[in-house]
């Protein structure tokens, strides 16, 4: 199962809206005869690839798979039927599929066909691997990551607004790799106006993650902004119902897709992105939008890159706007703390505190 989990991770950043899945086939005498992983949405599932590699040697053998085999027709046929047809005697599964179209149905079909099923092997590791997929299925929203880079005294820009570059090249390389693991990168209109960002993984993922701008009134600059170049990556501009039609038309003329939300807020945006198959999104926004995303429960993971610089300035920008806290006790501790280095900078990764019961 450890090998199956390693295989599953090879699909990171390319399988959405599907989960990452790896599979291993052992022959009846315990010899490894087949391996597979789900490489991308629409491509063969892990079980099918592993069974194809094993061929006739799979008959009477064991399939180890990180996620319950599917039992419904999607872009590909049901994997449970392929397992039965291959003559597999035993299936070992790390975790059940939370997708309502499966939800134990695949394992039930295998048992019905006389296949021995063993579940829960390396379940915690499998759940962590597909945490974003599980979060979207259960909550109707992608898993949200919020990251920022700041100075040692908590500033994200000088009082003049200059912010490039507070952190070093190693930290920027880490950001590019982080984007490659996400389905969308989200900024607000203020970031577009101030930074003219590119927001790609610099080729570490193909296709590049969807670049998303959340702008209430579409007060955005025209050409030559990097986000309007659709040759490198797609851009979606989400807005509220109050956005002037002429500004929507101006973006359409640039080839940029727009999306009207019921309210120009983080939560409706994530619900819309879930409908587009996004499992995980990255918030790279300014302080006001970042605070709104936190208040609305749209951030489950946080990453702060801290540079050994002092910027000072009472008017200097900080990572977050108002979280509307009335008492210090409301500022709960974030957990799962991991501290590492990015060149001269420190990277602090944390998990959101569990909500009150």
Short mmCIF file of C-alpha atoms in Angstrom, two decimals:
data_model
loop_
_atom_site.label_atom_id
_atom_site.label_comp_id
_atom_site.label_asym_id
_atom_site.label_seq_id
_atom_site.Cartn_x
_atom_site.Cartn_y
_atom_site.Cartn_z
CA UNK A 1 0.00 0.00 0.00
CA UNK A 2 2.93 2.33 0.61
CA UNK A 3 3.93 1.82 -3.01
CA UNK A 4 0.36 2.48 -4.16
CA UNK A 5 0.37 5.77 -2.22
CA UNK A 6 3.66 6.76 -3.85
CA UNK A 7 2.15 6.07 -7.26
CA UNK A 8 -0.99 8.06 -6.43
CA UNK A 9 1.07 11.14 -5.55
CA UNK A 10 2.48 11.20 -9.09
CA UNK A 11 -0.84 12.63 -10.25
CA UNK A 12 -0.67 15.63 -7.94
CA UNK A 13 -2.09 18.78 -9.52
CA UNK A 14 -3.50 17.01 -12.59
CA UNK A 15 -6.43 14.81 -11.54
CA UNK A 16 -9.10 17.32 -10.43
CA UNK A 17 -12.01 16.98 -10.10
CA UNK A 18 -10.97 13.37 -9.49
CA UNK A 19 -8.86 12.18 -6.56
CA UNK A 20 -5.29 10.92 -6.76
CA UNK A 21 -5.26 7.12 -6.85
CA UNK A 22 -2.53 4.49 -7.06
CA UNK A 23 -2.87 0.74 -7.47
CA UNK A 24 -0.63 -2.34 -7.27
CA UNK A 25 -1.43 -5.91 -8.42
CA UNK A 26 0.15 -8.97 -6.84
CA UNK A 27 -0.11 -12.37 -8.51
CA UNK A 28 -1.48 -15.37 -6.65
CA UNK A 29 2.02 -16.16 -5.35
CA UNK A 30 2.57 -12.57 -4.13
CA UNK A 31 4.76 -11.33 -6.98
CA UNK A 32 4.34 -7.71 -8.04
CA UNK A 33 2.95 -7.89 -11.59
CA UNK A 34 1.23 -4.54 -12.18
CA UNK A 35 1.26 -0.88 -11.17
CA UNK A 36 -0.82 2.11 -12.13
CA UNK A 37 -1.90 5.60 -11.12
CA UNK A 38 -4.52 8.08 -12.26
CA UNK A 39 -2.51 10.54 -14.33
CA UNK A 40 -5.23 13.06 -15.25
CA UNK A 41 -8.99 13.50 -15.38
CA UNK A 42 -10.40 11.59 -18.35
CA UNK A 43 -7.47 9.18 -18.49
CA UNK A 44 -7.66 5.53 -17.30
CA UNK A 45 -8.03 5.00 -13.58
CA UNK A 46 -5.23 3.49 -11.52
CA UNK A 47 -6.84 0.05 -11.24
CA UNK A 48 -7.28 -0.25 -14.99
CA UNK A 49 -3.65 0.61 -15.65
CA UNK A 50 -2.35 -1.82 -13.04
CA UNK A 51 -4.60 -4.64 -14.29
CA UNK A 52 -3.59 -4.02 -17.90
CA UNK A 53 0.07 -4.30 -16.93
CA UNK A 54 -0.57 -7.48 -14.98
CA UNK A 55 -2.65 -9.12 -17.72
CA UNK A 56 -3.49 -12.78 -17.09
CA UNK A 57 -1.17 -12.83 -14.05
CA UNK A 58 -3.81 -10.85 -12.12
CA UNK A 59 -6.19 -13.84 -11.99
CA UNK A 60 -6.40 -15.17 -8.45
CA UNK A 61 -4.22 -12.32 -7.20
CA UNK A 62 -4.56 -9.25 -4.98
CA UNK A 63 -5.24 -5.64 -5.88
CA UNK A 64 -4.06 -2.95 -3.47
CA UNK A 65 -5.59 0.45 -4.19
CA UNK A 66 -5.56 3.74 -2.30
CA UNK A 67 -9.25 4.50 -2.93
CA UNK A 68 -12.37 2.39 -3.31
CA UNK A 69 -12.87 1.32 -6.95
CA UNK A 70 -15.66 3.29 -8.59
CA UNK A 71 -18.97 1.66 -9.52
CA UNK A 72 -20.48 4.27 -11.83
CA UNK A 73 -20.05 5.34 -15.44
CA UNK A 74 -18.26 8.68 -15.75
CA UNK A 75 -15.64 9.53 -18.35
CA UNK A 76 -14.44 5.95 -17.89
CA UNK A 77 -16.25 2.64 -17.15
CA UNK A 78 -16.63 1.35 -13.55
CA UNK A 79 -13.35 0.06 -12.12
CA UNK A 80 -15.19 -2.46 -9.91
CA UNK A 81 -16.32 -4.33 -13.02
CA UNK A 82 -12.78 -4.33 -14.44
CA UNK A 83 -11.49 -5.82 -11.17
CA UNK A 84 -14.11 -8.58 -11.25
CA UNK A 85 -13.46 -9.35 -14.92
CA UNK A 86 -9.72 -9.66 -14.24
CA UNK A 87 -10.36 -12.47 -11.74
CA UNK A 88 -8.88 -10.66 -8.75
CA UNK A 89 -9.43 -12.71 -5.56
CA UNK A 90 -8.72 -10.05 -2.93
CA UNK A 91 -8.91 -6.23 -2.89
CA UNK A 92 -7.14 -4.20 -0.19
CA UNK A 93 -8.37 -0.60 0.04
CA UNK A 94 -6.94 2.34 1.98
CA UNK A 95 -10.16 4.38 2.16
CA UNK A 96 -13.73 4.49 0.92
CA UNK A 97 -14.71 7.03 -1.71
CA UNK A 98 -16.83 9.85 -0.18
CA UNK A 99 -18.34 10.65 -3.60
CA UNK A 100 -22.11 9.94 -3.25
CA UNK A 101 -21.97 8.09 -6.59
CA UNK A 102 -19.68 5.52 -4.94
CA UNK A 103 -19.78 5.78 -1.10
CA UNK A 104 -19.23 2.09 -0.41
CA UNK A 105 -21.03 0.90 -3.54
CA UNK A 106 -17.83 -0.20 -5.23
CA UNK A 107 -16.81 -2.39 -2.30
CA UNK A 108 -20.34 -3.80 -2.03
CA UNK A 109 -20.22 -4.76 -5.72
CA UNK A 110 -16.89 -6.56 -5.21
CA UNK A 111 -18.20 -8.50 -2.23
CA UNK A 112 -21.32 -9.39 -4.17
CA UNK A 113 -19.09 -10.92 -6.84
CA UNK A 114 -17.25 -13.02 -4.23
CA UNK A 115 -14.13 -10.85 -3.97
CA UNK A 116 -12.57 -10.62 -0.51
CA UNK A 117 -12.33 -6.97 0.59
CA UNK A 118 -9.99 -5.60 3.26
CA UNK A 119 -10.35 -1.91 4.11
CA UNK A 120 -8.63 0.78 6.14
CA UNK A 121 -4.99 -0.10 5.33
CA UNK A 122 -2.95 3.15 5.49
CA UNK A 123 -6.22 5.05 5.74
CA UNK A 124 -4.78 8.12 7.46
CA UNK A 125 -2.13 8.55 4.74
CA UNK A 126 -4.72 8.12 1.99
CA UNK A 127 -7.03 10.67 3.58
CA UNK A 128 -4.21 13.19 3.85
CA UNK A 129 -3.20 12.61 0.24
CA UNK A 130 -6.72 13.34 -0.98
CA UNK A 131 -7.71 15.85 1.66
CA UNK A 132 -8.62 18.47 -0.94
CA UNK A 133 -10.85 16.06 -2.90
CA UNK A 134 -12.60 14.90 0.28
CA UNK A 135 -13.09 18.50 1.44
CA UNK A 136 -14.74 19.50 -1.85
CA UNK A 137 -17.05 16.47 -1.89
CA UNK A 138 -18.15 16.92 1.73
CA UNK A 139 -18.35 20.73 1.83
CA UNK A 140 -19.12 21.80 -1.73
CA UNK A 141 -16.04 24.06 -1.78
CA UNK A 142 -12.37 23.52 -2.67
CA UNK A 143 -9.78 23.30 0.07
CA UNK A 144 -8.33 26.78 0.54
CA UNK A 145 -4.65 27.62 1.05
CA UNK A 146 -3.63 31.16 1.99
CA UNK A 147 -0.02 32.22 1.57
CA UNK A 148 1.87 35.44 1.97
CA UNK A 149 5.44 36.67 2.16
CA UNK A 150 6.38 39.22 4.80
CA UNK A 151 9.25 40.84 6.64
CA UNK A 152 10.32 39.86 10.13
CA UNK A 153 8.22 42.72 11.52
CA UNK A 154 5.10 41.52 9.70
CA UNK A 155 5.07 43.91 6.71
CA UNK A 156 4.14 42.89 3.16
CA UNK A 157 5.21 46.19 1.56
CA UNK A 158 6.95 49.44 2.31
CA UNK A 159 4.77 52.48 3.13
CA UNK A 160 5.31 53.48 -0.52
CA UNK A 161 3.66 50.22 -1.60
CA UNK A 162 6.84 48.61 -2.97
CA UNK A 163 6.78 44.86 -2.28
CA UNK A 164 9.03 43.15 -4.86
CA UNK A 165 10.90 41.36 -3.55
CA UNK A 166 10.69 40.94 0.22
CA UNK A 167 11.44 37.20 0.09
CA UNK A 168 14.22 35.54 -1.88
CA UNK A 169 14.48 33.43 -5.06
CA UNK A 170 14.14 30.12 -3.18
CA UNK A 171 10.82 31.27 -1.70
CA UNK A 172 9.55 32.32 -5.12
CA UNK A 173 10.49 28.93 -6.52
CA UNK A 174 8.53 27.32 -3.67
CA UNK A 175 5.49 29.46 -4.59
CA UNK A 176 5.67 28.26 -8.19
CA UNK A 177 5.69 24.65 -6.99
CA UNK A 178 2.79 25.39 -4.64
CA UNK A 179 0.73 26.80 -7.51
CA UNK A 180 1.39 23.64 -9.49
CA UNK A 181 -0.46 21.67 -6.78
CA UNK A 182 -3.53 23.91 -6.98
CA UNK A 183 -6.38 24.13 -9.49
CA UNK A 184 -6.85 27.89 -9.19
CA UNK A 185 -4.93 30.92 -7.88
CA UNK A 186 -7.09 33.74 -6.55
CA UNK A 187 -6.33 37.45 -6.22
CA UNK A 188 -8.39 40.60 -5.83
CA UNK A 189 -8.55 43.63 -8.07
CA UNK A 190 -6.14 45.54 -5.84
CA UNK A 191 -3.40 42.98 -6.41
CA UNK A 192 -3.94 43.17 -10.17
CA UNK A 193 -3.66 46.97 -10.14
CA UNK A 194 -0.65 47.09 -7.81
CA UNK A 195 1.47 44.14 -8.96
CA UNK A 196 0.44 43.12 -12.50
CA UNK A 197 1.00 39.47 -11.48
CA UNK A 198 1.48 36.49 -13.81
CA UNK A 199 0.27 33.84 -11.30
CA UNK A 200 1.56 30.77 -13.13
CA UNK A 201 3.62 27.81 -11.98
CA UNK A 202 6.27 28.79 -14.56
CA UNK A 203 5.62 25.59 -16.49
CA UNK A 204 5.65 23.19 -13.57
CA UNK A 205 2.08 22.20 -14.35
CA UNK A 206 0.24 21.82 -17.65
CA UNK A 207 -2.30 23.15 -18.01
CA UNK A 208 -1.46 26.01 -15.67
CA UNK A 209 -3.86 26.59 -12.77
CA UNK A 210 -6.83 28.80 -13.49
CA UNK A 211 -6.06 32.42 -12.60
CA UNK A 212 -9.02 34.00 -10.81
CA UNK A 213 -9.65 37.67 -10.08
CA UNK A 214 -12.42 38.63 -7.65
CA UNK A 215 -13.52 42.21 -8.38
CA UNK A 216 -16.81 43.72 -7.29
CA UNK A 217 -17.00 46.57 -9.83
CA UNK A 218 -14.43 45.32 -12.39
CA UNK A 219 -12.28 48.41 -11.88
CA UNK A 220 -9.38 46.71 -13.60
CA UNK A 221 -6.68 48.00 -15.95
CA UNK A 222 -6.71 47.07 -19.63
CA UNK A 223 -3.75 45.97 -21.68
CA UNK A 224 -0.90 45.19 -21.23
CA UNK A 225 -1.67 43.21 -18.03
CA UNK A 226 -0.13 39.75 -17.76
CA UNK A 227 -3.39 38.18 -16.60
CA UNK A 228 -5.13 39.15 -19.83
CA UNK A 229 -2.69 37.06 -21.90
CA UNK A 230 -4.66 33.83 -22.28
CA UNK A 231 -1.91 32.07 -24.22
CA UNK A 232 0.01 31.22 -21.03
CA UNK A 233 -2.95 30.40 -18.78
CA UNK A 234 -6.69 30.95 -18.55
CA UNK A 235 -8.08 33.81 -16.48
CA UNK A 236 -11.53 34.02 -14.93
CA UNK A 237 -12.79 37.33 -13.52
CA UNK A 238 -15.59 36.90 -10.99
CA UNK A 239 -17.72 39.89 -10.03
CA UNK A 240 -20.91 40.93 -8.30
CA UNK A 241 -24.22 41.71 -9.98
CA UNK A 242 -23.45 45.44 -9.69
CA UNK A 243 -20.53 45.29 -12.15
CA UNK A 244 -21.17 47.63 -15.13
CA UNK A 245 -21.93 45.75 -18.38
CA UNK A 246 -19.44 47.83 -20.36
CA UNK A 247 -16.60 46.61 -18.15
CA UNK A 248 -17.69 43.00 -18.67
CA UNK A 249 -17.71 43.64 -22.42
CA UNK A 250 -14.22 45.15 -22.26
CA UNK A 251 -12.85 41.98 -20.64
CA UNK A 252 -14.70 39.78 -23.13
CA UNK A 253 -13.05 41.74 -25.94
CA UNK A 254 -9.69 40.71 -24.44
CA UNK A 255 -10.77 37.06 -24.46
CA UNK A 256 -11.15 36.94 -20.68
CA UNK A 257 -14.04 34.95 -19.21
CA UNK A 258 -16.23 36.67 -16.63
CA UNK A 259 -18.53 35.11 -14.04
CA UNK A 260 -21.31 36.88 -12.16
CA UNK A 261 -21.72 35.75 -8.55
CA UNK A 262 -24.77 36.24 -6.39
CA UNK A 263 -22.45 38.18 -4.07
CA UNK A 264 -18.85 39.19 -4.69
CA UNK A 265 -17.52 37.24 -1.70
CA UNK A 266 -15.06 34.36 -1.16
CA UNK A 267 -17.65 31.71 -0.28
CA UNK A 268 -19.83 32.06 -3.42
CA UNK A 269 -16.65 32.13 -5.49
CA UNK A 270 -15.42 28.84 -4.03
CA UNK A 271 -18.81 27.24 -4.56
CA UNK A 272 -18.61 28.24 -8.22
CA UNK A 273 -15.06 26.91 -8.52
CA UNK A 274 -16.12 23.59 -6.96
CA UNK A 275 -18.70 23.34 -9.72
CA UNK A 276 -15.84 23.72 -12.19
CA UNK A 277 -13.98 20.79 -10.66
CA UNK A 278 -11.47 22.61 -8.47
CA UNK A 279 -10.32 20.54 -5.50
CA UNK A 280 -7.74 22.99 -4.13
CA UNK A 281 -7.26 26.75 -4.53
CA UNK A 282 -4.52 29.15 -3.50
CA UNK A 283 -5.32 32.59 -2.10
CA UNK A 284 -2.51 35.03 -3.09
CA UNK A 285 -4.52 38.12 -2.34
CA UNK A 286 -4.23 41.36 -0.42
CA UNK A 287 -5.18 41.92 3.23
CA UNK A 288 -8.87 42.72 2.80
CA UNK A 289 -9.71 39.71 0.65
CA UNK A 290 -7.51 37.44 2.76
CA UNK A 291 -9.36 38.48 5.91
CA UNK A 292 -12.73 37.92 4.20
CA UNK A 293 -11.65 34.44 3.08
CA UNK A 294 -10.67 33.59 6.65
CA UNK A 295 -13.88 34.96 8.14
CA UNK A 296 -15.99 32.95 5.71
CA UNK A 297 -14.23 29.63 6.39
CA UNK A 298 -12.54 29.53 2.98
CA UNK A 299 -9.01 28.87 4.30
CA UNK A 300 -7.96 25.51 5.74
CA UNK A 301 -4.21 25.86 5.39
CA UNK A 302 -1.87 28.79 5.85
CA UNK A 303 1.71 29.33 4.65
CA UNK A 304 3.73 32.37 5.67
CA UNK A 305 7.19 33.03 4.26
CA UNK A 306 9.13 35.25 6.66
CA UNK A 307 12.16 37.16 5.40
CA UNK A 308 14.94 38.31 7.77
CA UNK A 309 14.32 41.98 6.94
CA UNK A 310 12.85 44.87 8.89
CA UNK A 311 10.64 47.27 6.88
CA UNK A 312 9.06 49.38 9.62
CA UNK A 313 6.57 52.14 8.97
CA UNK A 314 3.28 52.66 10.80
CA UNK A 315 1.46 52.85 7.46
CA UNK A 316 3.14 49.79 5.94
CA UNK A 317 0.81 47.06 4.71
CA UNK A 318 0.31 43.88 6.74
CA UNK A 319 -0.95 40.47 5.51
CA UNK A 320 -4.47 40.69 6.93
CA UNK A 321 -7.30 43.14 7.18
CA UNK A 322 -9.88 43.17 9.97
CA UNK A 323 -10.88 39.72 11.24
CA UNK A 324 -13.60 41.34 13.39
CA UNK A 325 -12.27 39.86 16.63
CA UNK A 326 -13.70 41.38 19.80
CA UNK A 327 -11.60 39.42 22.29
CA UNK A 328 -8.09 37.94 22.15
CA UNK A 329 -9.54 34.57 23.15
CA UNK A 330 -11.27 34.48 19.75
CA UNK A 331 -7.85 34.39 18.04
CA UNK A 332 -7.46 30.64 18.25
CA UNK A 333 -4.15 28.86 17.74
CA UNK A 334 -3.49 27.34 14.34
CA UNK A 335 -2.17 23.78 14.51
CA UNK A 336 -0.05 21.25 12.61
CA UNK A 337 2.84 23.66 12.61
CA UNK A 338 5.74 22.90 10.24
CA UNK A 339 8.76 25.18 10.08
CA UNK A 340 11.32 24.90 7.30
CA UNK A 341 13.74 27.06 5.31
CA UNK A 342 13.51 28.62 1.85
CA UNK A 343 17.04 29.94 1.36
CA UNK A 344 17.46 32.71 3.95
CA UNK A 345 13.70 32.85 4.59
CA UNK A 346 11.56 30.80 6.98
CA UNK A 347 8.46 28.96 5.80
CA UNK A 348 5.78 28.42 8.43
CA UNK A 349 2.92 26.10 7.40
CA UNK A 350 -0.16 25.69 9.60
CA UNK A 351 -3.61 24.12 9.72
CA UNK A 352 -6.81 25.94 10.60
CA UNK A 353 -8.10 25.32 14.14
CA UNK A 354 -11.01 22.93 14.42
CA UNK A 355 -14.37 24.72 14.71
CA UNK A 356 -16.16 24.69 18.01
CA UNK A 357 -18.53 21.69 18.43
#
